[in-house]
Short mmCIF file of C-alpha atoms in Angstrom, two decimals:
data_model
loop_
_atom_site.label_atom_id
_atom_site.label_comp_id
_atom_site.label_asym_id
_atom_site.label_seq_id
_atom_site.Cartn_x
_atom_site.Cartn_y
_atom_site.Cartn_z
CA UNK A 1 0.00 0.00 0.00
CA UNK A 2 3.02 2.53 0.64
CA UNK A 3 4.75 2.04 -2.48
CA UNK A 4 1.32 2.39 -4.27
CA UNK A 5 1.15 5.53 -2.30
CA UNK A 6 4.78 6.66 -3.16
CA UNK A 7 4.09 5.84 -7.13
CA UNK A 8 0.52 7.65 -7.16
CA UNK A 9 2.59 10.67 -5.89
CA UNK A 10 5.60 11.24 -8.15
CA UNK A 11 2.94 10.52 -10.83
CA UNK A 12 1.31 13.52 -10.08
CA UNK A 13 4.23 15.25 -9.41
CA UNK A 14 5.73 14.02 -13.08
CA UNK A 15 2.05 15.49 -14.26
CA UNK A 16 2.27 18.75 -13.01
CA UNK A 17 5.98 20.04 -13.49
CA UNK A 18 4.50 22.70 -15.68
CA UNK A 19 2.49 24.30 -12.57
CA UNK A 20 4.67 27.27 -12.46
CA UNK A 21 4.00 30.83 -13.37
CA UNK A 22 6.38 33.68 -14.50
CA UNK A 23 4.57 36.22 -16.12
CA UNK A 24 5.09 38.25 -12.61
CA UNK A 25 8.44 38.70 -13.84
CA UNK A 26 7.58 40.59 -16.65
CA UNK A 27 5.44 43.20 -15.43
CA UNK A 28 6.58 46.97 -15.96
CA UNK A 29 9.76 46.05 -17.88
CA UNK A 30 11.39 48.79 -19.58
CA UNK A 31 11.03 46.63 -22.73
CA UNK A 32 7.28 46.15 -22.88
CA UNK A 33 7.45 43.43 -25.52
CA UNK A 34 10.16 41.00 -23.86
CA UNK A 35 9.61 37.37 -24.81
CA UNK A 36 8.17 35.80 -21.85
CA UNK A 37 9.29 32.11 -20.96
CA UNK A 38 6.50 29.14 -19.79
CA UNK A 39 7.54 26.31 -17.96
CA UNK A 40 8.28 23.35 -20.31
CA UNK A 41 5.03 20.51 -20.13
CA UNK A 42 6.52 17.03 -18.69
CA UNK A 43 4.08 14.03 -18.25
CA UNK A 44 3.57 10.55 -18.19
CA UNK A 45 4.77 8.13 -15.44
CA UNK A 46 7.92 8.13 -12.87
CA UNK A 47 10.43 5.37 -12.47
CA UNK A 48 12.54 5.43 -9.47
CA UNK A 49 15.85 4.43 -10.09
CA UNK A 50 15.91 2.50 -6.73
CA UNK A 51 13.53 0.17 -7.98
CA UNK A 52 15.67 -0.88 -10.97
CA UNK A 53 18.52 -2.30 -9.03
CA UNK A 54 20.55 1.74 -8.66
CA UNK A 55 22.50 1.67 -5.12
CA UNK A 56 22.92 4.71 -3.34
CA UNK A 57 25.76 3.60 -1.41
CA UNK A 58 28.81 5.83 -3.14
CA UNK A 59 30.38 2.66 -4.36
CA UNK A 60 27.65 0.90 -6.80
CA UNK A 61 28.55 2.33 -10.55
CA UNK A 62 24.81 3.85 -10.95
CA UNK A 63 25.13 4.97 -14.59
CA UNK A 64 23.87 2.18 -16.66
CA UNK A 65 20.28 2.17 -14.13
CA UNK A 66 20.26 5.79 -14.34
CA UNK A 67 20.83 6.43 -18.36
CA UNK A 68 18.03 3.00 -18.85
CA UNK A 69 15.94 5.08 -16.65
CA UNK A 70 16.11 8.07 -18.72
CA UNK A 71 15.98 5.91 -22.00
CA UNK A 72 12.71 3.52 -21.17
CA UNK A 73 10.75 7.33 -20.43
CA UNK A 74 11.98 8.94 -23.46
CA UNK A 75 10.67 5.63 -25.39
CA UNK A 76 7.16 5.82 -23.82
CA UNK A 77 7.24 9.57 -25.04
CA UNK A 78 9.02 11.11 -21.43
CA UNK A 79 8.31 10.74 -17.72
CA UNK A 80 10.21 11.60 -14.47
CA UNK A 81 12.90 9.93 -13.51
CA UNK A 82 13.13 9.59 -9.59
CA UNK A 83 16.73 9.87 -8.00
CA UNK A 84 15.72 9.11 -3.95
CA UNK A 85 17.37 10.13 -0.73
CA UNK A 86 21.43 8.26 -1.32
CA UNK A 87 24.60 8.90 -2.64
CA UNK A 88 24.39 7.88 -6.17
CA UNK A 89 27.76 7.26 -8.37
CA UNK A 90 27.85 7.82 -11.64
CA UNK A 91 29.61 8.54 -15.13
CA UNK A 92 28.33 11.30 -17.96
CA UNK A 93 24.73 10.79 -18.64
CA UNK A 94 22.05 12.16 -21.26
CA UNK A 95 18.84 13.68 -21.03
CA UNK A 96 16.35 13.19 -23.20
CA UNK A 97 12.97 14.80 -24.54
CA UNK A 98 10.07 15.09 -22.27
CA UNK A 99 12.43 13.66 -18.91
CA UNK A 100 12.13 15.18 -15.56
CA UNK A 101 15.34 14.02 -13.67
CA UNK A 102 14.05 14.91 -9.99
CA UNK A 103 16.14 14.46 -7.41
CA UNK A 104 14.38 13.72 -4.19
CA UNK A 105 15.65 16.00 -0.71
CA UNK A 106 19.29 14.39 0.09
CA UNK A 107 19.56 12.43 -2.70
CA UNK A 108 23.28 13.26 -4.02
CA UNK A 109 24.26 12.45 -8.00
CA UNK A 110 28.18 12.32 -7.44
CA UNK A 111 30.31 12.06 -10.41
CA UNK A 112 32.65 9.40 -10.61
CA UNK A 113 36.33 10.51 -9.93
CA UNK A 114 37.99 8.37 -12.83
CA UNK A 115 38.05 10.57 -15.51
CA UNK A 116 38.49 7.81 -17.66
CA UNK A 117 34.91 7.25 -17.45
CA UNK A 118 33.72 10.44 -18.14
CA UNK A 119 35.68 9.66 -22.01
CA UNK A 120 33.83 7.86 -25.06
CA UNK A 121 35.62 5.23 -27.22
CA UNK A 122 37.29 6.82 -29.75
CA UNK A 123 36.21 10.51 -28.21
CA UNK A 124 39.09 13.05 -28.15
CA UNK A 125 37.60 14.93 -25.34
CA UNK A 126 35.67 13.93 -22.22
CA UNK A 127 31.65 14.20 -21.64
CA UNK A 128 30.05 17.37 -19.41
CA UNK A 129 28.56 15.51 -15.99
CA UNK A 130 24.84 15.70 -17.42
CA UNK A 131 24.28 16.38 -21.18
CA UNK A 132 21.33 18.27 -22.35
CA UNK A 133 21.42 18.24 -26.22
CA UNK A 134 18.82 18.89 -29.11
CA UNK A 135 15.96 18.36 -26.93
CA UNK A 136 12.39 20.04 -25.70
CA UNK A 137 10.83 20.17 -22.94
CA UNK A 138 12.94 18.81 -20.55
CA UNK A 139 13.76 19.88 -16.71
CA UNK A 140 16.02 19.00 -13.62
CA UNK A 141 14.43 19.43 -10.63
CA UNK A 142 14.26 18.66 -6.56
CA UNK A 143 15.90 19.22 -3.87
CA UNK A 144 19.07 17.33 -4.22
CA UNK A 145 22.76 17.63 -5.29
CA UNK A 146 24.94 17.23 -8.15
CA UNK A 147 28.60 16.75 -7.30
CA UNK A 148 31.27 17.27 -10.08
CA UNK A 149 34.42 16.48 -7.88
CA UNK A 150 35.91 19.20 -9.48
CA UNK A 151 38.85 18.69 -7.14
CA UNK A 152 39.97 16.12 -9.23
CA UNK A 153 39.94 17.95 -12.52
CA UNK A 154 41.56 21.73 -11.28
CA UNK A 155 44.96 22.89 -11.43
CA UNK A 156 45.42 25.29 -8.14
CA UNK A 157 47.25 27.81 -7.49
CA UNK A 158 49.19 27.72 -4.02
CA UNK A 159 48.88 31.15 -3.16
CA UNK A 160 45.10 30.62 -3.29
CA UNK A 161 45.13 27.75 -0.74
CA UNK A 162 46.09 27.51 3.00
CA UNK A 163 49.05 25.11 3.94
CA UNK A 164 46.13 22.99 5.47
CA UNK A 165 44.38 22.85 1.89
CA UNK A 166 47.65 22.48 0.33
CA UNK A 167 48.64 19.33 2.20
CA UNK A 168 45.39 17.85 1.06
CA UNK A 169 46.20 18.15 -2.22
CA UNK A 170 49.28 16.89 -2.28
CA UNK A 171 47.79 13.56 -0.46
CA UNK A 172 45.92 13.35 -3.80
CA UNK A 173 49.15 12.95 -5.58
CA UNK A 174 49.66 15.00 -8.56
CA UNK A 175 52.18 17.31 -9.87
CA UNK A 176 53.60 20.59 -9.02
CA UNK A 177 55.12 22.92 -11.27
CA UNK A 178 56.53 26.79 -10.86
CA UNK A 179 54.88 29.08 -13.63
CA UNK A 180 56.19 32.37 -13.18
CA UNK A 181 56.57 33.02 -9.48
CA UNK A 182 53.31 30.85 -8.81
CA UNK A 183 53.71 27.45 -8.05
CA UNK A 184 50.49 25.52 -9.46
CA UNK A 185 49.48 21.91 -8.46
CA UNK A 186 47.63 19.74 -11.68
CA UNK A 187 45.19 16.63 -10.84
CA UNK A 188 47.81 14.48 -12.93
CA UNK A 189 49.30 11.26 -11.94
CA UNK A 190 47.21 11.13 -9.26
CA UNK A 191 47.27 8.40 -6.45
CA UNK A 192 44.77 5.38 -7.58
CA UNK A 193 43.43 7.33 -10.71
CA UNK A 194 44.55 6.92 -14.47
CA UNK A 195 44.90 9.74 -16.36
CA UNK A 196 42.68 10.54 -19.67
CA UNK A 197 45.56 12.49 -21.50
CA UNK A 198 48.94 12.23 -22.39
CA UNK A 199 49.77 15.58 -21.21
CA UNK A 200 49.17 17.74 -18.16
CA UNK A 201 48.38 20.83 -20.40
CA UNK A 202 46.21 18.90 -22.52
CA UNK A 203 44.24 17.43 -19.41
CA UNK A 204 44.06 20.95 -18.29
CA UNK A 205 42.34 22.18 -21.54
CA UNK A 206 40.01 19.34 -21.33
CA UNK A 207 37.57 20.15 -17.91
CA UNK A 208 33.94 19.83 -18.68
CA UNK A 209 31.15 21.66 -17.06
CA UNK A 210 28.56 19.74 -14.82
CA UNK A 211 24.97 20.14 -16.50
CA UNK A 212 25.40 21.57 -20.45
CA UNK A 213 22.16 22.19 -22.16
CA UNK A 214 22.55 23.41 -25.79
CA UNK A 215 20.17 23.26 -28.46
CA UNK A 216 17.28 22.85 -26.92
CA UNK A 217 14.04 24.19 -26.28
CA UNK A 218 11.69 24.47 -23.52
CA UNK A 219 13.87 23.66 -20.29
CA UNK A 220 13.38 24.19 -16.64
CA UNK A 221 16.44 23.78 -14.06
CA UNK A 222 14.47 24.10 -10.18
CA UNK A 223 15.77 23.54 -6.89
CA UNK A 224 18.39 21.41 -7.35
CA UNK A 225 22.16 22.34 -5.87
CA UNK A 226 25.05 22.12 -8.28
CA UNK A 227 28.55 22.11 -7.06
CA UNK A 228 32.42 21.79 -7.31
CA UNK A 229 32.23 21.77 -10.72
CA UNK A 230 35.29 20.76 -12.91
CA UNK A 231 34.89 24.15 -15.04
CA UNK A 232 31.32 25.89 -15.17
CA UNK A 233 28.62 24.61 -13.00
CA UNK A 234 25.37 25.66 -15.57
CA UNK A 235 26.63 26.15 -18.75
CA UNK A 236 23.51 26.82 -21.24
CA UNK A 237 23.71 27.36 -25.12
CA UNK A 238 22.03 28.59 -28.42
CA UNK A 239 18.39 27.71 -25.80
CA UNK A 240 15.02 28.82 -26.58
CA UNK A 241 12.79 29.67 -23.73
CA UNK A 242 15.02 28.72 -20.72
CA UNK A 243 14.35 29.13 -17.14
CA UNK A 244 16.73 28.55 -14.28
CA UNK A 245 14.89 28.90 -11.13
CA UNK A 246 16.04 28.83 -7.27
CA UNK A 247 19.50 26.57 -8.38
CA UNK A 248 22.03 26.52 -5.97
CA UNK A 249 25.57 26.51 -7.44
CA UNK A 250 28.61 26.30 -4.95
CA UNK A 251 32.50 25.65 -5.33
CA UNK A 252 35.38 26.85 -3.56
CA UNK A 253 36.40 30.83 -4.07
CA UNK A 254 39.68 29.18 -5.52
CA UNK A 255 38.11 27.07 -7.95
CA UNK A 256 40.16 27.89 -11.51
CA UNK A 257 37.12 28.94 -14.08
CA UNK A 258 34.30 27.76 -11.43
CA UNK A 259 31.62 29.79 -13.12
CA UNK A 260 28.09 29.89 -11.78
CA UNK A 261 25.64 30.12 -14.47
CA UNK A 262 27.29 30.69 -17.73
CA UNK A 263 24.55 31.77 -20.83
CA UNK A 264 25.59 32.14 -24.49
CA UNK A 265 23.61 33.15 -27.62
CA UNK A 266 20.43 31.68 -25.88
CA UNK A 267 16.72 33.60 -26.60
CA UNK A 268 13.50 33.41 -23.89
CA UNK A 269 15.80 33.07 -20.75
CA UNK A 270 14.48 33.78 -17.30
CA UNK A 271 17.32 33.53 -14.22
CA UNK A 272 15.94 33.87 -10.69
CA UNK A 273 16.02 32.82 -7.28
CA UNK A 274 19.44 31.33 -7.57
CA UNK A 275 22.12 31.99 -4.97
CA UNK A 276 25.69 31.32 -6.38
CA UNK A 277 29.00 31.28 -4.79
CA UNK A 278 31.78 30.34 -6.93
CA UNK A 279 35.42 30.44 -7.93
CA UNK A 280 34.57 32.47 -10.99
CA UNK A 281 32.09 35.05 -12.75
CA UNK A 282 28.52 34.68 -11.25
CA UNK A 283 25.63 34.83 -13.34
CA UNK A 284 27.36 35.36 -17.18
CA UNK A 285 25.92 36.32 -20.66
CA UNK A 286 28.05 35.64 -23.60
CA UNK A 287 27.75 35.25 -27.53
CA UNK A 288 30.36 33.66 -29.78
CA UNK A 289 33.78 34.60 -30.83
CA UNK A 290 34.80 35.82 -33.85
CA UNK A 291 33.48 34.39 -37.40
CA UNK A 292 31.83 31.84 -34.91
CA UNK A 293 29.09 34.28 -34.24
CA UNK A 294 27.63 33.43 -37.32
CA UNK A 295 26.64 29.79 -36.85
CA UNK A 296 24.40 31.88 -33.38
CA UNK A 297 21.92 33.92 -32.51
CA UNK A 298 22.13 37.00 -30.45
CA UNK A 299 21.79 36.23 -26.87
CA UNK A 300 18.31 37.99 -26.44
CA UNK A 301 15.37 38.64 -24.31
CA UNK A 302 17.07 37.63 -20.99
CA UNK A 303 15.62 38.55 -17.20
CA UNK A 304 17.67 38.25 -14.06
CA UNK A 305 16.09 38.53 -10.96
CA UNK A 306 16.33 37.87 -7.24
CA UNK A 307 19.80 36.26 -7.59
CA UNK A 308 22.33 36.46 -4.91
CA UNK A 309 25.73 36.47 -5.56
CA UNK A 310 27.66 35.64 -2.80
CA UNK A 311 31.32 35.36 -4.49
CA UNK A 312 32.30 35.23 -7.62
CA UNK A 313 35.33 37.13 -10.04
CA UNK A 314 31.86 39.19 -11.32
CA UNK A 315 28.40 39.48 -10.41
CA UNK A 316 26.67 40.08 -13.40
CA UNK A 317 29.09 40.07 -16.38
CA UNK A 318 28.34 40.24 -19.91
CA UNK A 319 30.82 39.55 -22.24
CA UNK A 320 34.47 38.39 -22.57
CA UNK A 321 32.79 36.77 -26.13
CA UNK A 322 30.01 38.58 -27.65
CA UNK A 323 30.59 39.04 -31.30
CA UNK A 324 26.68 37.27 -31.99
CA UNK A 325 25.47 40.21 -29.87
CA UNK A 326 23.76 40.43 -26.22
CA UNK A 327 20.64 42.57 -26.77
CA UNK A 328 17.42 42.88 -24.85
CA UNK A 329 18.18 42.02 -21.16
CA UNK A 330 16.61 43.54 -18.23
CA UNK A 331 18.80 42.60 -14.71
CA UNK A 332 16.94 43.94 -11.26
CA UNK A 333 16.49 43.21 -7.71
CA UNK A 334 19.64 40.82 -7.35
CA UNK A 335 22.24 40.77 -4.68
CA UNK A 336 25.99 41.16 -5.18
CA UNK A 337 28.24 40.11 -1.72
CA UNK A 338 32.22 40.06 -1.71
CA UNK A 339 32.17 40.10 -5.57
CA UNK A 340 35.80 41.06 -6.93
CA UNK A 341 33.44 43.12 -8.89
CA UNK A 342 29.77 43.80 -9.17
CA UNK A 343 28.64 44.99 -12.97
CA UNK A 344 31.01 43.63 -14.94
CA UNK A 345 31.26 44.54 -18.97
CA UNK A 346 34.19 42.91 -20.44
CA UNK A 347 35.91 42.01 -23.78
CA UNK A 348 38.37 42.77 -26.04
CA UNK A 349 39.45 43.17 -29.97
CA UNK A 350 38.52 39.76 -32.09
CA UNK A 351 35.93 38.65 -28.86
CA UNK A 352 33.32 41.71 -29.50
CA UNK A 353 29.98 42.24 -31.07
CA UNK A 354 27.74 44.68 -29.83
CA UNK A 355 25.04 45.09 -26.88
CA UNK A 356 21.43 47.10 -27.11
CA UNK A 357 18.77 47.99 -24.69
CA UNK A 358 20.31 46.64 -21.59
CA UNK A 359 18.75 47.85 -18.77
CA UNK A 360 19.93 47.14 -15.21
CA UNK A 361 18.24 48.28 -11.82
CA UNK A 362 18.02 47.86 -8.14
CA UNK A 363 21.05 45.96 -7.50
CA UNK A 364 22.13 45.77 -3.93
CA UNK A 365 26.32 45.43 -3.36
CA UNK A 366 28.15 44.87 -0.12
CA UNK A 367 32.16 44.45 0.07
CA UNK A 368 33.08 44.73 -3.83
CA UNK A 369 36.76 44.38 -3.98
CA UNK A 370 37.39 46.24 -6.89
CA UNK A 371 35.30 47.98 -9.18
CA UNK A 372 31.07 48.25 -8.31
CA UNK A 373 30.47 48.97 -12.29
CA UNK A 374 33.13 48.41 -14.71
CA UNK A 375 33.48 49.08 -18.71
CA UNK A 376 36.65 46.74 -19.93
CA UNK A 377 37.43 46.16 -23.78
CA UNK A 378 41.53 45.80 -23.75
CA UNK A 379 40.53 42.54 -21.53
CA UNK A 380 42.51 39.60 -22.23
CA UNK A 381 43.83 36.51 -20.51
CA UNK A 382 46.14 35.16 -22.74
CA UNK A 383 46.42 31.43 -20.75
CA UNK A 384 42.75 31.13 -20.98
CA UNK A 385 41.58 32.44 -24.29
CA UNK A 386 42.19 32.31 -27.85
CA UNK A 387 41.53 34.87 -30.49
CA UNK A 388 40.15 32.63 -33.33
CA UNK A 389 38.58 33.58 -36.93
CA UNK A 390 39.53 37.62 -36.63
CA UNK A 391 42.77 39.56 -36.31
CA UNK A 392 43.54 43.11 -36.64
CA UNK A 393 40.47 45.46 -36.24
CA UNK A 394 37.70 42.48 -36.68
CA UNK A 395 35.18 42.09 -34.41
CA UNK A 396 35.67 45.13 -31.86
CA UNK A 397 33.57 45.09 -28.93
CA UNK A 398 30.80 48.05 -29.01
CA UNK A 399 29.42 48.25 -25.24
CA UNK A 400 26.30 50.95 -25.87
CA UNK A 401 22.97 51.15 -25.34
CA UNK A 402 23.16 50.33 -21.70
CA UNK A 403 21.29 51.94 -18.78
CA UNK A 404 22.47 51.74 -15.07
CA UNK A 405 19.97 52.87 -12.36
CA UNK A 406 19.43 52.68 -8.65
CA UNK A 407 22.77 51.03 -7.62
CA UNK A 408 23.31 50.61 -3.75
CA UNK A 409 26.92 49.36 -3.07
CA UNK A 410 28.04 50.04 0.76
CA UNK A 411 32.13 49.56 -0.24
CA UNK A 412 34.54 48.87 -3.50
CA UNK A 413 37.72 49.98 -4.41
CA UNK A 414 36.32 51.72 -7.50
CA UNK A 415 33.60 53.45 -7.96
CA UNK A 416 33.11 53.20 -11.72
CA UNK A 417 35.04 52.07 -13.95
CA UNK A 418 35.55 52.94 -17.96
CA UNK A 419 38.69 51.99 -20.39
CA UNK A 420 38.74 51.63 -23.84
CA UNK A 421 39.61 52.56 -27.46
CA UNK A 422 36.98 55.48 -29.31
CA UNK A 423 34.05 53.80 -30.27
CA UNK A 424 33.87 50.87 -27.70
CA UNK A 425 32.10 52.22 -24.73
CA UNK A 426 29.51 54.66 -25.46
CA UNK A 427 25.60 55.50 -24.58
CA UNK A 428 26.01 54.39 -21.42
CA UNK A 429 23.65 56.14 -18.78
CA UNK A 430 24.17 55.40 -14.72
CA UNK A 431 21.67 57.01 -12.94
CA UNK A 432 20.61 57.52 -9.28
CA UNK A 433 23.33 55.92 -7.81
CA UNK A 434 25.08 55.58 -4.13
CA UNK A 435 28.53 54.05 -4.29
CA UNK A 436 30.74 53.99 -1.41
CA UNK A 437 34.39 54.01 -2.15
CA UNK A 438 37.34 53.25 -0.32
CA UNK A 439 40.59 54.33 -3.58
CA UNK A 440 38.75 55.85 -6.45
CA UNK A 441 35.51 57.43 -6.83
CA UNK A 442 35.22 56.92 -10.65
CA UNK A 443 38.50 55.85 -13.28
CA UNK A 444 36.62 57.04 -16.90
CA UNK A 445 38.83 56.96 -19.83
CA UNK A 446 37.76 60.15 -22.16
CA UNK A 447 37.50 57.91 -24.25
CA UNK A 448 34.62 56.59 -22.96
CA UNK A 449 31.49 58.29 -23.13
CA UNK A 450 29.93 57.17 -19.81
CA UNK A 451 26.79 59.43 -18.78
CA UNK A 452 26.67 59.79 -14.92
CA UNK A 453 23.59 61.95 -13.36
CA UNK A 454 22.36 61.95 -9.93
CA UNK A 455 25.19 59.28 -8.83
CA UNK A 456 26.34 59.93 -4.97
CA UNK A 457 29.86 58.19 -4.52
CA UNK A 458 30.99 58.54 -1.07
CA UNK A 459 34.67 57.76 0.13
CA UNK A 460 34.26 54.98 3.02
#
């Protein structure tokens, strides 16, 4: 009679996934005709992976139970798939159309330390932890975790980690190297695990992000916690009505490239509720590089609301790649804590496109360490990216169109910031601001033609 019970309930819960509404989020936008996102529409019948021989103990190898889970719903035309209360090991797996994975309160996905694993015969590069691709309506929800054990994919850097940390990744095994006057530690040759490249810079070059979704349309990621990610935590891709929702995304503040939620040439796209605290940028909108940006669409009609940022190398940051364009995105009411900077715009010759009617409001920031809004197109990290498909004077990033109002920030470094060539950073409007300051009040290049009316910036 219980399990009957337990079955007629995650049937209706598989039944009603699409219960939720968003039009509240819409209401007395500055852009009155944003494209509004709905919920994607999941039913049909829930199979709990328990009851097809999965084991949550850590040690059972859950993947084939879990992807025959996801494969006998997508068959029948979609379904939930149950993940209960356990710790549940597994390799790379795929969603599918019409699938609800829902992972139940303490239920823990953990992805398998051997990298090995997380490689296909005959692939040159490994699988991200859960693969979204091509499909519609599809969703992750619950209350439970995913766990990239990240740790075991991440170079370090030792001057980001206390002798304490240090020692425990040395116990790992590994290898240490001096680059510069940093000494970094790389996840290779470590104790117990193979390795899935013949190089350590190659390995490097190689980290995956936990959940990718690209391609598809109609998707809903609710409630569930995503964390110590190898690279990005949510990375999300040339999407069409997209909603992230109440996510929790977590890594260490050291984590190399931890990114929260990372969004690129994606249209429809609602973020909100989320609280991220990460090793990287927080919450980040980007669009192609180069000659790429025309296999893309702009990224487009995006809201973010009611985030909190607590860490991250940026709260909201749009760019380093935009060359398909970011245009039509209203930000308000989110909260930016200990950021290394809050409004980030950033990019640089051979990365740019151009943004329009961006409109950003009512942002709350405590403890920025550098700049609280920042204009950036000379940016460049040379050991991270790659200038591909444009040299010379292709592809220059155009940062215009952008409008700034009712920022709050109780300390940063900078007040506002502005650099870059004629031409790159222009029409921008920041109104009705209080900034305290504890170096600079504002650092505008003449270049830049920054508007700045009714802004109080106050040294702390």
């Amino acid at each position: 009679m219980k399990h009957y019970l337990l079955s007629l309930v995650l049937l209706l819960s598989a039944a009603t996934i699409s219960a939720a509404d968003y039009s509240n989020y819409y209401k007395n936008l500055p852009i009155s005709d944003m494209a509004q996102v709905s919920a994607p529409v999941i039913s049909g019948s829930s199979l709990n992976i328990k009851d097809l021989g999965a084991v949550g103990d850590g040690v059972y190898d859950c993947t084939k139970v879990l992807q025959d889970a996801i494969d006998r719903q997508a068959a029948k035309g979609g379904g939930q798939v149950y993940v209960p209360a356990g710790m549940w090991l597994t390799s790379p797996i795929s969603l599918k159309s019409g699938i609800n994975l829902h992972l139940a309160k303490n239920a823990v996905i953990v992805l398998t330390p051997d990298r090995t694993k997380h490689m296909k015969p005959g692939a040159t590069k490994p699988m991200h932890g859960i693969s979204v691709m091509g499909c519609k309506n599809v969703s992750i929800t619950g209350e439970g975790i995913i766990n990239g054990n990240g740790t075991y994919w991440r170079a370090a850097k030792r001057s980001k980690y206390s002798e304490t940390e240090w020692q425990q990744l040395l116990a790992l095994g590994g290898i240490t190297a001096v680059k510069g006057k940093e000494t970094i530690w790389y996840p290779y040759n470590l104790i117990g695990l193979p390795n899935f490249a013949e190089a350590i810079s190659q390995q490097e070059a190689l980290r995956q992000s936990v959940v990718f979704v690209k391609g598809c349309q109609n998707v809903l990621i609710s409630g569930v916690s995503i964390v110590d990610s190898p690279k990005f935590h949510l990375e999300l891709e040339d999407c069409q009505n997209l909603i992230v929702d109440g996510v929790k995304l977590n890594c260490p503040w050291n984590a190399q490239n931890g990114d929260g939620i990372v969004a690129k040439t994606s249209q429809q796209v609602l973020i909100v509720n989320n609280l991220i605290d990460c090793g990287n940028d927080g919450i980040s909108l980007k669009a192609a590089t180069g000659k790429h940006a025309f296999d893309h669409k702009p990224m487009s009609d995006v809201v973010i609301a009611d985030n909190i940022v607590d860490y991250a190398h940026g709260g909201l940051v749009l760019g380093s790649e935009f060359a398909a364009g970011i245009d039509r995105v209203c930000a308000y009411n989110n909260v930016l804590v200990n950021t290394e900077t809050g409004l980030r715009f950033k990019s640089f010759t051979s990365r740019g496109g151009k943004t329009s009617k961006i409109y950003i409001w009512d942002i709350l920031m405590d403890r920025v360490k550098d700049e609280a809004i920042g204009f950036q197109t000379d940016y460049i990290n040379e050991a991270i990216y790659k200038t591909e498909g444009a040299s010379g004077t292709d592809w220059v990033p155009e940062f215009q169109d952008i409008h700034i109002s009712r920022v709050t920030c109780n300390r940063a470094k900078v007040g506002i910031y502005a650099n870059g060539a004629p031409g790159t950073v222009h029409d921008i409007d920041i109104t009705d601001c209080t900034i305290g300051y504890t170096d600079v009040n504002s650092d505008i290049d003449p270049n830049c033609l920054v508007n700045v009316k009714n802004v109080t910036l106050k040294k702390f």
